[in-house]
XYZ file of C-alpha atoms in Angstrom:
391
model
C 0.000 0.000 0.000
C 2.698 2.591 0.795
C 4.824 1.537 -2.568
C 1.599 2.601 -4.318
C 1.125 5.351 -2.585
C 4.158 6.638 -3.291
C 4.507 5.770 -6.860
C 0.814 7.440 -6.851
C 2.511 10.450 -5.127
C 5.648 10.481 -7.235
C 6.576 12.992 -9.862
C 6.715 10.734 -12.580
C 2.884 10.318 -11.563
C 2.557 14.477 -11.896
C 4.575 14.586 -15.080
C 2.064 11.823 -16.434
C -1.007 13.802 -15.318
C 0.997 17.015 -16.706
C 1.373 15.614 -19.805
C -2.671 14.381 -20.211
C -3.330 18.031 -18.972
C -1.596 19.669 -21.730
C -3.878 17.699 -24.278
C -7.022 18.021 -22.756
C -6.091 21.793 -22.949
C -4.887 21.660 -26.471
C -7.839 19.663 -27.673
C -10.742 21.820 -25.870
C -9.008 25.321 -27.052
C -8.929 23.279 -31.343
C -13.008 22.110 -30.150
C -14.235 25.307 -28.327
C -12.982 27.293 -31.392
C -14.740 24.852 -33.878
C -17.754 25.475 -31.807
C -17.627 28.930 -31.247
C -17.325 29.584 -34.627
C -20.599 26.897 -35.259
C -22.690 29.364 -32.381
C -21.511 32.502 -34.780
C -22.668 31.078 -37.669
C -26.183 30.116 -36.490
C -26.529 33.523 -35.010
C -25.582 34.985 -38.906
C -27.194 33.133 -40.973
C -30.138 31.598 -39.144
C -32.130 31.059 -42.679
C -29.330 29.210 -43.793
C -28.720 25.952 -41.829
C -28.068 23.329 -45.003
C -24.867 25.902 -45.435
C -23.603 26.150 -41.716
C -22.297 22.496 -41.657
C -20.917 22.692 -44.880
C -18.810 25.891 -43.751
C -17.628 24.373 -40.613
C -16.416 21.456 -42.117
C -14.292 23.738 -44.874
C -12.885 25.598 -42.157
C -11.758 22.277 -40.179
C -10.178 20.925 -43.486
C -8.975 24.644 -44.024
C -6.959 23.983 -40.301
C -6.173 20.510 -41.262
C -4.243 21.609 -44.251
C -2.836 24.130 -43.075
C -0.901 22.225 -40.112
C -0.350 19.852 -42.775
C 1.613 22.604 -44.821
C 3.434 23.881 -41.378
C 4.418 20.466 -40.609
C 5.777 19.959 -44.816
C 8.120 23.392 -44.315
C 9.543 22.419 -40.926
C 13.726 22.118 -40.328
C 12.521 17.932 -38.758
C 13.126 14.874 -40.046
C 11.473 13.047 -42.867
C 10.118 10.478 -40.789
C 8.974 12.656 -37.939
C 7.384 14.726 -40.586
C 5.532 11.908 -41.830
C 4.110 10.187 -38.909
C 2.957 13.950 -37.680
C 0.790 14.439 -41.225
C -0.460 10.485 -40.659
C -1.867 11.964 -37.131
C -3.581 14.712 -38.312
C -4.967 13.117 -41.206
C -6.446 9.757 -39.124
C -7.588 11.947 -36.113
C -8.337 15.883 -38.024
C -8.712 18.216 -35.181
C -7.300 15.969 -33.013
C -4.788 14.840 -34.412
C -3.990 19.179 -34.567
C -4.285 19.286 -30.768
C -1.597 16.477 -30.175
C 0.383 17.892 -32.805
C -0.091 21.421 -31.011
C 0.705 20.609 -27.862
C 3.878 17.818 -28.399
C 5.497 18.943 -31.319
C 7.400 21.704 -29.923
C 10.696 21.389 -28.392
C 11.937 25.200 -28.624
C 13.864 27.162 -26.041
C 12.194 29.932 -24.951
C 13.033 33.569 -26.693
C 14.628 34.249 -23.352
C 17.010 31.473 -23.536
C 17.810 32.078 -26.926
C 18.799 35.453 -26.716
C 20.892 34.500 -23.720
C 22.214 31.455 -25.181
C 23.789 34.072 -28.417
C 25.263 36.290 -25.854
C 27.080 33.716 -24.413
C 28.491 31.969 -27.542
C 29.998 35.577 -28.026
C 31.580 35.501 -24.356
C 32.980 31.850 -25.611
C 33.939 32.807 -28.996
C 36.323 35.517 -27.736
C 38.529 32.518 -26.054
C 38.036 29.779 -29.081
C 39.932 31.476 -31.970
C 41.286 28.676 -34.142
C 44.853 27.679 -33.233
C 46.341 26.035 -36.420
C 46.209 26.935 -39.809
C 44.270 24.937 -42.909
C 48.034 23.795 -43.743
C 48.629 22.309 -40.425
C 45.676 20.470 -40.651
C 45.958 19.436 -44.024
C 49.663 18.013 -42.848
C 48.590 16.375 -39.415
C 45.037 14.987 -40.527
C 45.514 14.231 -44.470
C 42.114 13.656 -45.544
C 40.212 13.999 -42.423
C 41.122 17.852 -42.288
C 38.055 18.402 -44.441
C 35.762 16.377 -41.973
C 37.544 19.021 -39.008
C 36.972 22.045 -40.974
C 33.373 21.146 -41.494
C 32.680 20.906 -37.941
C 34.084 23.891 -36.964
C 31.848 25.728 -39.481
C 28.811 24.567 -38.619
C 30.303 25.227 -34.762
C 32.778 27.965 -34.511
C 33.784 26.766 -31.048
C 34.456 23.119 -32.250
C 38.617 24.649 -32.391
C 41.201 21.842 -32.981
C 43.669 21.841 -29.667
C 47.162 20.132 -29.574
C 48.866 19.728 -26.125
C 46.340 16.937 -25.097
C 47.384 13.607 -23.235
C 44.361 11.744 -24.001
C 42.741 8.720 -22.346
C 40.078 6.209 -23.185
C 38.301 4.054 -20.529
C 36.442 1.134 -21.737
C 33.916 0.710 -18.450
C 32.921 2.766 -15.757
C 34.770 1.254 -13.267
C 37.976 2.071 -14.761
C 36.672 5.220 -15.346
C 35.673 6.224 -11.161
C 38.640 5.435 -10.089
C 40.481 8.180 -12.658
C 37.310 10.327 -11.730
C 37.697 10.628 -8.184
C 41.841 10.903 -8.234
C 41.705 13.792 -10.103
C 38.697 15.257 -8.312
C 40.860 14.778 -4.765
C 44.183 16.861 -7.036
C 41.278 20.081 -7.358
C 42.773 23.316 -6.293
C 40.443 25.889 -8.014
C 37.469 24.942 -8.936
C 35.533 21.523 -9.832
C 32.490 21.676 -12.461
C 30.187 19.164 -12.951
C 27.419 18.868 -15.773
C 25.223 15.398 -15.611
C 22.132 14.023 -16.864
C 21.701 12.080 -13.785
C 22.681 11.484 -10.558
C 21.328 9.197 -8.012
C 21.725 8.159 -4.567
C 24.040 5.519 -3.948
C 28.027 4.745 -3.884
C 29.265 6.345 -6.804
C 27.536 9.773 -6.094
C 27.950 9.374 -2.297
C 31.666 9.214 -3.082
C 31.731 12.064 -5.218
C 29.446 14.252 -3.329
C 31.789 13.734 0.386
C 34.711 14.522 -2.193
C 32.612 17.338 -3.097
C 31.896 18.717 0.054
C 35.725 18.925 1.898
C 36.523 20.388 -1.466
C 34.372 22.844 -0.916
C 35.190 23.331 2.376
C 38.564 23.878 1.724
C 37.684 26.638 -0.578
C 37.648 25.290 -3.850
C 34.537 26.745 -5.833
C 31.975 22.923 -6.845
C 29.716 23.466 -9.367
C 26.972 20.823 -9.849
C 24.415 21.070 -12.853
C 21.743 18.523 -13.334
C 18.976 17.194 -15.483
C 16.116 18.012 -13.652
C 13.450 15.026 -15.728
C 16.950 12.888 -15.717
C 17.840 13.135 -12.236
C 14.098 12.710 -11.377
C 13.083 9.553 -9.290
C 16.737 9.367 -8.034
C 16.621 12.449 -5.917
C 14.649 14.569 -4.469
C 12.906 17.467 -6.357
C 14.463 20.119 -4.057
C 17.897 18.396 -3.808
C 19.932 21.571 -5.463
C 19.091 23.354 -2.338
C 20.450 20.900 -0.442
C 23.477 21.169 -1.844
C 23.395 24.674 -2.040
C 23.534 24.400 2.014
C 26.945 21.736 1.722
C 28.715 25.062 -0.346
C 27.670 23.643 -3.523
C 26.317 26.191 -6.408
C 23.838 23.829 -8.254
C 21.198 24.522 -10.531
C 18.154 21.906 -12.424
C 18.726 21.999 -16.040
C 14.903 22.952 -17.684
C 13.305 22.800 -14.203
C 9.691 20.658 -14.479
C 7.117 22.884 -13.555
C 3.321 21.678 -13.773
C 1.533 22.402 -16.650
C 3.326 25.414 -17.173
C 6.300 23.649 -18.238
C 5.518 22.410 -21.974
C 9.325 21.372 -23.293
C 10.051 18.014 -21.288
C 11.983 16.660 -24.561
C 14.569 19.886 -23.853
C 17.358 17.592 -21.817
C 20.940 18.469 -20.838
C 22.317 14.715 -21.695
C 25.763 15.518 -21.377
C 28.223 14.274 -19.113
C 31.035 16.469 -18.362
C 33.864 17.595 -15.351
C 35.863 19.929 -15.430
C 38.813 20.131 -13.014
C 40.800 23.386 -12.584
C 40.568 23.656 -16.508
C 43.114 21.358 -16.813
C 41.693 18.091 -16.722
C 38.105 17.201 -18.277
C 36.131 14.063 -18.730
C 33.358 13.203 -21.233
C 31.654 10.043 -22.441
C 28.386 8.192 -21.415
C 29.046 7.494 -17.754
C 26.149 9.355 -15.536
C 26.660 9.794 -11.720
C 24.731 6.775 -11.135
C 25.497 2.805 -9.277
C 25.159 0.568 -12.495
C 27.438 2.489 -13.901
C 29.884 0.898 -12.023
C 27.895 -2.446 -12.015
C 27.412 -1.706 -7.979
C 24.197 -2.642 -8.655
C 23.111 -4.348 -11.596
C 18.839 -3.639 -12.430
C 19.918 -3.839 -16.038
C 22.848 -6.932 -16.145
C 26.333 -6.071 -16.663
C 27.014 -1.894 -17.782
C 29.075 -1.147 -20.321
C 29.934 2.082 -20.849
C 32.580 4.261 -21.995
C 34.826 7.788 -20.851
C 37.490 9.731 -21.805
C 39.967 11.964 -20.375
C 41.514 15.281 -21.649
C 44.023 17.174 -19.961
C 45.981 19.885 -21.532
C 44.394 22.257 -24.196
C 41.703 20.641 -25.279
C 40.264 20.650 -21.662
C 39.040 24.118 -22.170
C 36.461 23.301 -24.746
C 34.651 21.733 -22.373
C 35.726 24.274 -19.646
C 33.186 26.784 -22.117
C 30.805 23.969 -23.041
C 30.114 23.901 -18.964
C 29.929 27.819 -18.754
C 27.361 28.396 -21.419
C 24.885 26.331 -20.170
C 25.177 27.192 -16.338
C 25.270 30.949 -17.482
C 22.052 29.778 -19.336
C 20.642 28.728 -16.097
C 21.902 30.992 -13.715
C 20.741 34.056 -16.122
C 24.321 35.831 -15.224
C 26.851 36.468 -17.745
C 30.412 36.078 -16.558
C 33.809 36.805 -17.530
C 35.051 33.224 -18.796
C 38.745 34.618 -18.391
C 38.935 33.834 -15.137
C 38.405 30.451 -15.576
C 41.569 30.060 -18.121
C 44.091 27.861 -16.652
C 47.795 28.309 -16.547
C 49.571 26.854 -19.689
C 49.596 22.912 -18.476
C 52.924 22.245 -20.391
C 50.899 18.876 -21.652
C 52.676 17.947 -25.282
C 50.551 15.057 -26.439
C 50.376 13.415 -29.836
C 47.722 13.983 -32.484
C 44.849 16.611 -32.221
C 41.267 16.753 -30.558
C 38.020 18.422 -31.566
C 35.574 18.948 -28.752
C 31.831 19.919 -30.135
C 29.119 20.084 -28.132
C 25.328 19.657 -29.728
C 21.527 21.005 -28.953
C 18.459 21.690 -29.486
C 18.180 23.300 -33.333
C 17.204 26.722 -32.347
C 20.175 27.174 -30.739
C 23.056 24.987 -32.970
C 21.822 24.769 -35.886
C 21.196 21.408 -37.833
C 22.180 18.084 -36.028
C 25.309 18.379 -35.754
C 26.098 15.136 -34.460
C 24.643 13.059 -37.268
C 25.808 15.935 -39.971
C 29.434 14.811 -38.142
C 29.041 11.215 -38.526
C 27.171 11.299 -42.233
C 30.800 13.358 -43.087
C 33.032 10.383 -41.179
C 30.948 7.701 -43.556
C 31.222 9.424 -46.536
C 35.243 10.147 -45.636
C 36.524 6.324 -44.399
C 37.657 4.114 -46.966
C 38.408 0.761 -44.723
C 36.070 0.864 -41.770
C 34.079 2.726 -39.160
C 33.035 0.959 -36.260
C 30.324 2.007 -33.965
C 29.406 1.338 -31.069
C 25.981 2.385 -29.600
C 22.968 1.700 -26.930
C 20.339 3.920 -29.192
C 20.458 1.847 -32.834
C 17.845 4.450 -34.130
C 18.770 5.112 -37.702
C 17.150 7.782 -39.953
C 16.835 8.044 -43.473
C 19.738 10.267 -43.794
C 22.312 7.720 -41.787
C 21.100 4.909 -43.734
């Protein structure tokens, strides 16, 4: 009785109700327009009846074809565009209500206005640092795959001075993780889709906390739909009171909040600006098979230290200036010249939602390493969701 209760009482039970909310609104402001209009043209042309239902059905084809057109010029995918016009067409002003209230994933104006400021703050610090020779000598063929990228992101720059290292499960990876996060002297950032009660957070979190204490400025930014069911909805204030600055990523908010598909799905740290870590690992037990609700976890990290570690040092400081609503001067975050050499180059990039990078970056990236490899490409991957594009 008191598991239901509290599965009854949970906020995956007020997101679902949220959710049904939003389309019982939708659908009653599509159907009280259709019958308001019906009531004004009864009260016009009274005489003429056999034309009133013959009107009101234009006028819902009329809307029908219209969303059908919106839905034909949208920046989406085929396939999304598709099953959206099969909707509308099986269901007519319903299938307009669902699209209405679902469809839309956009960042507010707000956000996008802030989000442009800050990739000016960023650019002023990501200048490219080699030259299209250089590139052309140290990548061959793959400099036209780099160059790509960094048009379609100005802030993808190629870095040398980077030692970097690749860890094949998340236990390898923790015990890196929590090393480096014991070495922190200035400041320790932390952007996650989730985090969770249990060992692996625990650890980090007491790490956390003396860091803190000792005067080193923590940073935690969460998921807030990611992290939910795994803590508590007021948990950032909780570690605001440890000396923690935290902020939710796209706080849930009921039925005002419309854009639950807007996630923050990275996973990155960033230590002192010298040392950052990336890759699929979240702040969670199975990913370090402490428990196991899923079987064995395999997942995957990497570490950068040196130059390159500042891509994500701005990656980090875009989207917490996007939730804190400050802008701040980036340059005092710059760390000292590491005196890492390393071999080869790296490309951070960092992806999002279209109104505020663009096309899909990501996929754009990998359609350009397909079209580039002439022996292999191997890929490894939990989502095997291909579009028409990738296939």
């Amino acid at each position: 009785m008191k598991r239901r209760l509290r599965i009854l009482l949970s906020r995956f039970t007020l997101v679902a109700l949220t959710i049904i909310a939003l389309f019982l609104a939708g659908f009653l402001v599509v159907a009280g327009a259709f019958y308001l209009l019906k009531l004004i043209l009864e009260a016009v042309f009274v005489s003429g009846a056999e034309w009133i239902d013959l009107i009101f059905r234009a006028v819902g084809w009329i809307v029908v074809v219209a969303t059908a057109i919106h839905i034909i010029n949208r920046n989406m995918m085929p396939e999304a565009k598709v099953l959206w016009l099969l909707c509308i067409v099986a269901f007519n002003a319903f299938g307009v209500a669902i699209y209405a209230v679902f469809s839309y994933n956009r960042p507010s104006r707000r956000q996008r206005k802030k989000f442009l400021a800050l990739k000016e703050e960023a650019h002023k610090f990501t200048r490219p640092t080699l030259s299209k020779e250089e590139l052309v000598s140290g990548m061959g063929r793959w400099a036209a795959v780099s160059r790509a990228l960094y048009t379609k992101n100005e802030h993808a720059v190629v870095y040398r001075g980077t030692d970097t290292k690749y860890y094949p499960t998340g236990e390898d990876f923790f015990r890196h993780f929590l090393f480096d996060l014991q070495r922190a002297k200035k400041y320790i950032f932390l952007e996650y889709f989730i985090i969770e009660y249990g060992v692996m957070w625990g650890t980090v979190l007491d790490i956390l906390k003396a860091k803190a204490a000792e005067g080193v400025e923590v940073r935690v930014l969460y998921d807030d739909i990611g992290s939910m069911g795994y803590v508590r909805a007021g948990y950032y204030k909780y570690l605001r009171k440890q000396g923690i600055k935290c902020y939710k990523f796209n706080p849930f908010v009921p039925v005002v909040s419309n854009f639950h598909n807007n996630r923050d799905h990275r996973k990155i740290a960033v230590i002192d600006g010298q040392v950052a870590y990336t890759g699929g690992i979240n702040l969670a037990d199975e990913y370090i098979n402490v428990k196991q609700p899923y079987g064995n976890w395999k997942d995957t990290a990497v570490r950068l230290e040196g130059e390159g570690a500042k891509s994500l040092l701005f990656m980090f400081l875009r989207f917490w200036d996007l939730c804190s609503g400050k802008t701040e001067d980036f340059s005092r975050f710059l760390p000292e010249e590491s005196g890492v050499r390393g071999e080869g180059f790296v490309q951070p990039y960092s992806d999002g939602p279209i109104p505020l990078y663009g096309r899909h970056l990501g996929e754009d990236l990998y359609i350009n390493i397909l079209s580039v490899a002439e022996k292999y490409v191997w890929i490894m991957t939990p989502y095997l969701i291909l579009d028409y594009r990738m296939r």
